[in-house]
Coordinates of C-alpha atoms in Angstrom, one line a residue:
X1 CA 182.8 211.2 136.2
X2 CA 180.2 213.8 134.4
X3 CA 177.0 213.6 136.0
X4 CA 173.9 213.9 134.4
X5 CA 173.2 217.1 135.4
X6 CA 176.6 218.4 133.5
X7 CA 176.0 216.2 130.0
X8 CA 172.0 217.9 130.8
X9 CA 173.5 221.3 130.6
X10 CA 175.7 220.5 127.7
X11 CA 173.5 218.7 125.8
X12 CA 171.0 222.4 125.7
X13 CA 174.4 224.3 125.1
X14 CA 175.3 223.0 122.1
X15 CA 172.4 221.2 120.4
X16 CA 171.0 224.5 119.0
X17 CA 174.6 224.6 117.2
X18 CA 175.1 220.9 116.4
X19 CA 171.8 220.3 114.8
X20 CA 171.6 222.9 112.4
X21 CA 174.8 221.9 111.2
X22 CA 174.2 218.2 110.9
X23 CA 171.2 219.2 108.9
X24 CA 173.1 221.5 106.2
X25 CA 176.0 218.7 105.8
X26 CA 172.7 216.1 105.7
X27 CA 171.4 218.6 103.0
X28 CA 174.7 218.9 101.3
X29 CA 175.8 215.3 101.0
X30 CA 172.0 214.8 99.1
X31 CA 173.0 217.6 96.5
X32 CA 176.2 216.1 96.2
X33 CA 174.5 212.7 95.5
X34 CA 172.1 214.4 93.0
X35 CA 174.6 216.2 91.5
X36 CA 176.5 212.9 90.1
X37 CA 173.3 211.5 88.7
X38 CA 174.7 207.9 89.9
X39 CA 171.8 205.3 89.7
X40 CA 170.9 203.4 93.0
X41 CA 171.8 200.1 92.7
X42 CA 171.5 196.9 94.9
X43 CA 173.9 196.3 97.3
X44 CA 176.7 194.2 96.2
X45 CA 177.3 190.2 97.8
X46 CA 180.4 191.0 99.7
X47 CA 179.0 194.3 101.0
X48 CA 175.9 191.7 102.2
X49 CA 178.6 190.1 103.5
X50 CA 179.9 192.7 105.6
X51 CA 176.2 194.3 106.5
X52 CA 175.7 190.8 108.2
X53 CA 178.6 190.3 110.3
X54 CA 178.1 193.6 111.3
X55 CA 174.7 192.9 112.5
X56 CA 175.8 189.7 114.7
X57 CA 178.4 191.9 116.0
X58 CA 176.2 194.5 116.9
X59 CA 173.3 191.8 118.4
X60 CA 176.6 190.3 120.7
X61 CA 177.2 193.5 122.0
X62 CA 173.8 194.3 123.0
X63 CA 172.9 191.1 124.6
X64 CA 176.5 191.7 126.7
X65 CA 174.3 194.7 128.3
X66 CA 172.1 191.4 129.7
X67 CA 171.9 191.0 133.7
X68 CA 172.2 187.3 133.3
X69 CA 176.1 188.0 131.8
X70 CA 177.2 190.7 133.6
X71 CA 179.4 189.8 136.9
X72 CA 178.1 189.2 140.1
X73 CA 177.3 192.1 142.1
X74 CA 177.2 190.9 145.7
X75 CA 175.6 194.0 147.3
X76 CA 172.9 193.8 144.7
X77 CA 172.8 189.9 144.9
X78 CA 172.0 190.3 149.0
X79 CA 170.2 193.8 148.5
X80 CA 172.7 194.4 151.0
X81 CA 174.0 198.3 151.9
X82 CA 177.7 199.3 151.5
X83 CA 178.6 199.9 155.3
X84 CA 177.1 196.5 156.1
X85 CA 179.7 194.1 157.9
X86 CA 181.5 191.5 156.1
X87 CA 180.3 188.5 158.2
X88 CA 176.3 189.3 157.2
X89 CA 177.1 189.9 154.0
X90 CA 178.9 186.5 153.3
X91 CA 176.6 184.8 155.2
X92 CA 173.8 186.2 152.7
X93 CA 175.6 185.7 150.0
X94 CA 176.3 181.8 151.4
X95 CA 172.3 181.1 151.5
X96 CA 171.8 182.2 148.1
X97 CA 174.3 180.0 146.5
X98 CA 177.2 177.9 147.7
X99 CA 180.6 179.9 148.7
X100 CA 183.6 180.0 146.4
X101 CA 187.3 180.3 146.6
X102 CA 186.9 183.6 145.1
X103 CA 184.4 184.8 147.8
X104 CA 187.0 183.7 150.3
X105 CA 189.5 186.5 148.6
X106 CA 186.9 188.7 148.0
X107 CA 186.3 188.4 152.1
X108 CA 189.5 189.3 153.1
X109 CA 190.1 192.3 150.6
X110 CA 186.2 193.7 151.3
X111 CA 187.5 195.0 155.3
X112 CA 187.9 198.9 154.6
X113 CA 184.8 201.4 153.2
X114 CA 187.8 202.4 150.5
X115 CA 187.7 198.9 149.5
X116 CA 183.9 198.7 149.0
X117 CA 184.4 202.2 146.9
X118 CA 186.3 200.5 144.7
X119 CA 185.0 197.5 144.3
X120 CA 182.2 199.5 142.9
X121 CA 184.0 201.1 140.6
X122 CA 186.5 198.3 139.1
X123 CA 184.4 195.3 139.5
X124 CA 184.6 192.0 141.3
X125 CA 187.8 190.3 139.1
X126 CA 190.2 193.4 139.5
X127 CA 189.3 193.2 143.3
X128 CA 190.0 189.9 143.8
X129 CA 193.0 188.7 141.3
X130 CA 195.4 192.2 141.7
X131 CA 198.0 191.2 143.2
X132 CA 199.8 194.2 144.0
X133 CA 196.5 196.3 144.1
X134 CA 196.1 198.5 147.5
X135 CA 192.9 200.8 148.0
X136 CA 196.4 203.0 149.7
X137 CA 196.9 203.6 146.2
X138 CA 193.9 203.5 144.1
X139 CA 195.6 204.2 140.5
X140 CA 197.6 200.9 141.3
X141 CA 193.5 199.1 140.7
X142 CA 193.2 201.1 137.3
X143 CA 196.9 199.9 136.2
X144 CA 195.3 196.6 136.5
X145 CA 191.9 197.2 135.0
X146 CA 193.3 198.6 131.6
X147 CA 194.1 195.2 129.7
X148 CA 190.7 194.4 130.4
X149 CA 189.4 197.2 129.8
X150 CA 191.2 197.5 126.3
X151 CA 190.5 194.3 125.4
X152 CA 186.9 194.0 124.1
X153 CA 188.2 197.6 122.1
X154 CA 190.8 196.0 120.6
X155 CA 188.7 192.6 119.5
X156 CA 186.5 195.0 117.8
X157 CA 189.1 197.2 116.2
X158 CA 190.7 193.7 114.8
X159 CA 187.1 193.0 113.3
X160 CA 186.9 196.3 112.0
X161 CA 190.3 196.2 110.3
X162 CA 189.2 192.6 108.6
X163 CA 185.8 194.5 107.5
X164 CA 187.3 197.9 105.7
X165 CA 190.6 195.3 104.2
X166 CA 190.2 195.7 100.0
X167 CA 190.2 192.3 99.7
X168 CA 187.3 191.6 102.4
X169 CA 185.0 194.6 101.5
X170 CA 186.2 196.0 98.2
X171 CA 185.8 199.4 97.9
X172 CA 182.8 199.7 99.4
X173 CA 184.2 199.7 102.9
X174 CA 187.7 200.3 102.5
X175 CA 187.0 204.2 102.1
X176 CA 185.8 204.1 105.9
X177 CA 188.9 202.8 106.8
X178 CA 190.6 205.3 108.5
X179 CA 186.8 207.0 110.2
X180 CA 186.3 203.9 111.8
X181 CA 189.7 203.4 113.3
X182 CA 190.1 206.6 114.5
X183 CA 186.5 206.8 115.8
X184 CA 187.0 203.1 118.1
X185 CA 190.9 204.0 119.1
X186 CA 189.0 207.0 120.7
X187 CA 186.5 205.0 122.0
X188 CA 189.0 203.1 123.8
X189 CA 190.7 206.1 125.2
X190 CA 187.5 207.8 126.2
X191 CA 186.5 204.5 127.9
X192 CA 189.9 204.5 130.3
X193 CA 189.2 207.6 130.8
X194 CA 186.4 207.7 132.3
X195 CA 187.0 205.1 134.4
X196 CA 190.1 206.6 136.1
X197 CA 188.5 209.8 136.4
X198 CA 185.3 208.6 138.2
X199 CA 185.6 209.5 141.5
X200 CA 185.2 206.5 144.3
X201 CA 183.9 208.6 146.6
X202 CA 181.1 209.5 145.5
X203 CA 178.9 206.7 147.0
X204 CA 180.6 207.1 150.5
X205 CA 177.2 208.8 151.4
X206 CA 175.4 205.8 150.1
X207 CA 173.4 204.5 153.0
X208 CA 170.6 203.1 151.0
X209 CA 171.4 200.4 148.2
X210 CA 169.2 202.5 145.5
X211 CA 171.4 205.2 146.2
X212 CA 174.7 203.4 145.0
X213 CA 176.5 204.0 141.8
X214 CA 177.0 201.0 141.0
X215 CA 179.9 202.4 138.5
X216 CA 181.8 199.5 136.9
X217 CA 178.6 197.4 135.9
X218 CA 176.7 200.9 134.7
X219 CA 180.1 201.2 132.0
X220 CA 179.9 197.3 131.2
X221 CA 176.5 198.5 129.8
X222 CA 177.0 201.4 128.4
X223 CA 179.9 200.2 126.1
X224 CA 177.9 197.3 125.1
X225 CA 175.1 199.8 124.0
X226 CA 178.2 202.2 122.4
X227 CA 179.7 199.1 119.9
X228 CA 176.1 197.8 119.1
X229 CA 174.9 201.9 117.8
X230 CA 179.1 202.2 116.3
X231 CA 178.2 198.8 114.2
X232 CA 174.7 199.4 113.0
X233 CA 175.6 203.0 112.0
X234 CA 178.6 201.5 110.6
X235 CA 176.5 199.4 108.4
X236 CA 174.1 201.9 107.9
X237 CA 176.9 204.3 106.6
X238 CA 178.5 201.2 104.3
X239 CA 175.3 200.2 102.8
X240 CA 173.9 203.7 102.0
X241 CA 177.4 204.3 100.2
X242 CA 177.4 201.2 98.2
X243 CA 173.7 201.6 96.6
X244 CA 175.0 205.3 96.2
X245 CA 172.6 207.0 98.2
X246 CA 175.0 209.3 99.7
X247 CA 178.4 209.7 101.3
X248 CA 179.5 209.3 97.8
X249 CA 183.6 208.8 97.4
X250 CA 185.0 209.9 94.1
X251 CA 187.5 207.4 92.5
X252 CA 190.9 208.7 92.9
X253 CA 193.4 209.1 89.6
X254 CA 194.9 205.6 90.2
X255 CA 191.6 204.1 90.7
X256 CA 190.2 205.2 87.3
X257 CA 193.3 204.5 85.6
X258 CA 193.2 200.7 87.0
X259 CA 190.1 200.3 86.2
X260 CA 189.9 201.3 82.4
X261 CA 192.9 199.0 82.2
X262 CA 190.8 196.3 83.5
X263 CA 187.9 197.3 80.7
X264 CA 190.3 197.3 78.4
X265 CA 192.1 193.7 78.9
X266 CA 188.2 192.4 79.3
X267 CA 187.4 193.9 76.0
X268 CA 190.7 192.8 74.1
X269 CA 189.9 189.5 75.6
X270 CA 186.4 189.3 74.0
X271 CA 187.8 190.8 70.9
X272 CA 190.6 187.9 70.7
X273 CA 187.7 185.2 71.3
X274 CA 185.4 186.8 69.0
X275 CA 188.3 187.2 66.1
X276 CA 189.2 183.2 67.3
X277 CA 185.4 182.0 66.7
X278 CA 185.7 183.6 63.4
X279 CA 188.8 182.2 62.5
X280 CA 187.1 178.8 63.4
X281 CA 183.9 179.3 61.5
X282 CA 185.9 180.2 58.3
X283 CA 188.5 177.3 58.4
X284 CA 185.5 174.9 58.3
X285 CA 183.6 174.3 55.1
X286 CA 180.3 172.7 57.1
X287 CA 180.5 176.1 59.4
X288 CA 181.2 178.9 56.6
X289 CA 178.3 176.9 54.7
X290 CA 176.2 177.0 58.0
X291 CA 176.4 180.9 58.3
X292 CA 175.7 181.8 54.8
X293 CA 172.7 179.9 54.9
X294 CA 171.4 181.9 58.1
X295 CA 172.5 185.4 56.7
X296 CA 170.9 184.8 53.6
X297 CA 167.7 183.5 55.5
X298 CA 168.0 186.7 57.5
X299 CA 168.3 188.7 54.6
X300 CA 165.2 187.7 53.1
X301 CA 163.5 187.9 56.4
X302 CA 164.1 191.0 57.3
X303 CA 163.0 192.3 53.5
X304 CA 160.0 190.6 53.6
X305 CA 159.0 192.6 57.1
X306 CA 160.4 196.0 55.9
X307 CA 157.8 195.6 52.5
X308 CA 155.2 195.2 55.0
X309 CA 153.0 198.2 54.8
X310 CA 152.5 198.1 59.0
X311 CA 156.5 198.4 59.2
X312 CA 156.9 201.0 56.6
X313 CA 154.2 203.1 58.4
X314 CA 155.5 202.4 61.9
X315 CA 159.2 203.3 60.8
X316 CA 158.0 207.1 58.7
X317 CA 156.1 207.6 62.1
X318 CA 159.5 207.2 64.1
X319 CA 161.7 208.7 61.6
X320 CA 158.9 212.0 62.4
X321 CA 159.5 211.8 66.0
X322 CA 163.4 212.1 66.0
X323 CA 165.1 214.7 65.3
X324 CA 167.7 214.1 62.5
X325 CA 170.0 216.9 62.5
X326 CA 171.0 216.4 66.2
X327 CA 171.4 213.0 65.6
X328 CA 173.6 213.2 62.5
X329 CA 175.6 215.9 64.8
X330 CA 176.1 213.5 67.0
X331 CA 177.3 210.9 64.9
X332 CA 180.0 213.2 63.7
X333 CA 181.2 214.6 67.1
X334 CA 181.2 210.6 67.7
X335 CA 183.2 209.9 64.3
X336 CA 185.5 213.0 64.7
X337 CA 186.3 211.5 68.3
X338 CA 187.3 208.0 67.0
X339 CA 189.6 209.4 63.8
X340 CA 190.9 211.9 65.9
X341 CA 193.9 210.1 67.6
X342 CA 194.5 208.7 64.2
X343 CA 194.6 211.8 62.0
X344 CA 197.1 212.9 65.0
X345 CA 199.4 210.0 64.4
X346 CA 199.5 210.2 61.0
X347 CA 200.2 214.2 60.8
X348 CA 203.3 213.0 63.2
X349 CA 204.4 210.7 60.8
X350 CA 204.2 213.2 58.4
X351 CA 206.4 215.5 59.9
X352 CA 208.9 213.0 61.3
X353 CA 208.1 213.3 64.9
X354 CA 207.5 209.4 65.2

């Protein structure tokens, strides 16, 4: 296992190189936000959603890192020292609560120091229900410890899949996809790691219980802290791309494509229930009659308020401010931009090529 002293001596080797990098991508993520000119918005409700079950996920794993539900340590239960003998410590652990059938296994597998060492490092239930376990052979304890070890990673990596679907999270967290799955498979892999490269020994020296490593419940809580920091910076990463303060995600061809389709069948569908109401309105004498009566009332309204003298001076004073050549450009690149596709077309009918 890498001892303090080592991730101490790494930590001042390459945090005069990490930081300044962090900072320039930091720097470079805000220019690229600037540079888009996007507006921030408000988060969206399924992205609320997300932000939320990402929080309870987070809270769950951090209250796992709780004494009152991590297993029971029997050494630290009796404040009793590793090379003690198995009858005191039973009989310790027997007046502070009442004996099990698991401390009766525990008993007989507890008779060798090697035993103790890995109890240490595995944890009581590996101890006590591997069957084929033998401190001869202490990879046989790790063979044993990897489902359980893999499965708290692989409930989270299930509710991270659900959380960056499309059709749970939208877009918004469907671009992280693939970072956060490759970022907890790693996790995983780091986490078996390290437990089959920590060394048993290493409290063999222990004659003092302070002095123990007391291995497997010092990982319990440092994966609990690990998935509650992965989810709120998770979250922290989904929200700040969805109000588009940074980590901004360009649509993709196909994206854009799909979703002027989607403006376009929204705005044929308001221009087939506009030309509808119209059809409507015309068909029907009392609702024809209805609407020339309020255009002509409108009519006459809005010529009574343009004779007023406060309009006419309020409209000359706007008409000063604006500048009526660039708007007048304008409306031409605007016009030129609308005929163009049809002055196209009809020059290709012209010639034949339609």
């Amino acid at each position: 296992m890498v001892s303090p002293g080592t991730v101490k001596a790494l930590t001042f080797t390459f945090a005069p190189m990490l930081l300044p990098r962090i900072w320039a991508w930091y720097q470079s993520s805000r220019r690229k936000v600037q540079a888009q000119k996007l507006p921030i918005r408000p988060s969206p409700h399924h992205v609320n959603r997300i932000l939320n079950i990402l929080f309870i996920s987070a809270l769950i794993a951090f209250l796992s890192t709780l004494p009152y539900l991590e297993p029971e340590n029997i050494f630290t239960l009796t404040e009793s020292r590793l090379q003690i003998s198995n009858e005191p410590l039973f009989n310790r652990l027997a007046h502070i609560r009442s004996p099990t059938i698991e401390d009766n296994s525990l008993k007989s597998k507890l008779v060798s120091l090697d035993a103790r060492l890995l109890y240490l490092q595995y944890g009581p239930d590996t101890i006590i229900n591997c069957l084929f376990c033998n401190s001869d052979n202490p990879t046989s304890y790790l063979y044993y410890a990897v489902p359980s070890l893999l499965t708290p990673h692989i409930a989270h990596l299930i509710l991270l899949g659900i959380l960056t679907s499309p059709f749970i999270g939208g877009r918004e967290s469907s671009v992280w996809r693939t970072s956060v799955t490759i970022t907890a498979v790693a996790f995983a892999v780091l986490n078996v790691y390290f437990v089959g490269a920590y060394d048993y020994k290493n409290n063999t020296k222990s004659l003092r219980l302070s002095e123990m490593d007391f291995f497997h419940w010092r990982m319990r809580v440092y994966r609990g802290l690990a998935f509650a920091i992965f989810d709120v910076g998770f979250a922290a990463a989904i929200y700040l791309s969805s109000t588009n303060r940074m980590f901004l995600t360009p649509f993709s061809t196909a994206e854009r494509l799909e979703n002027s389709a989607k403006m376009l069948q929204s705005a044929n569908g308001k221009l087939h229930a506009i030309g509808l109401t119209r059809n409507v309105i015309y068909r029907d004498p009392g609702l024809r009659e209805g609407m020339d009566k309020y255009w002509t009332a409108e009519g006459r309204v809005m010529g009574e308020a343009l004779e007023q003298k406060e309009v006419v001076d309020s409209i000359n004073s706007a008409l000063t401010r604006l500048d009526v050549r660039r708007i007048e450009e304008e409306a031409t690149t605007y016009a030129e931009r609308i005929t163009g596709g049809v002055q196209i077309m009809q020059t290709d009918i012209s010639n034949g090529n339609v």
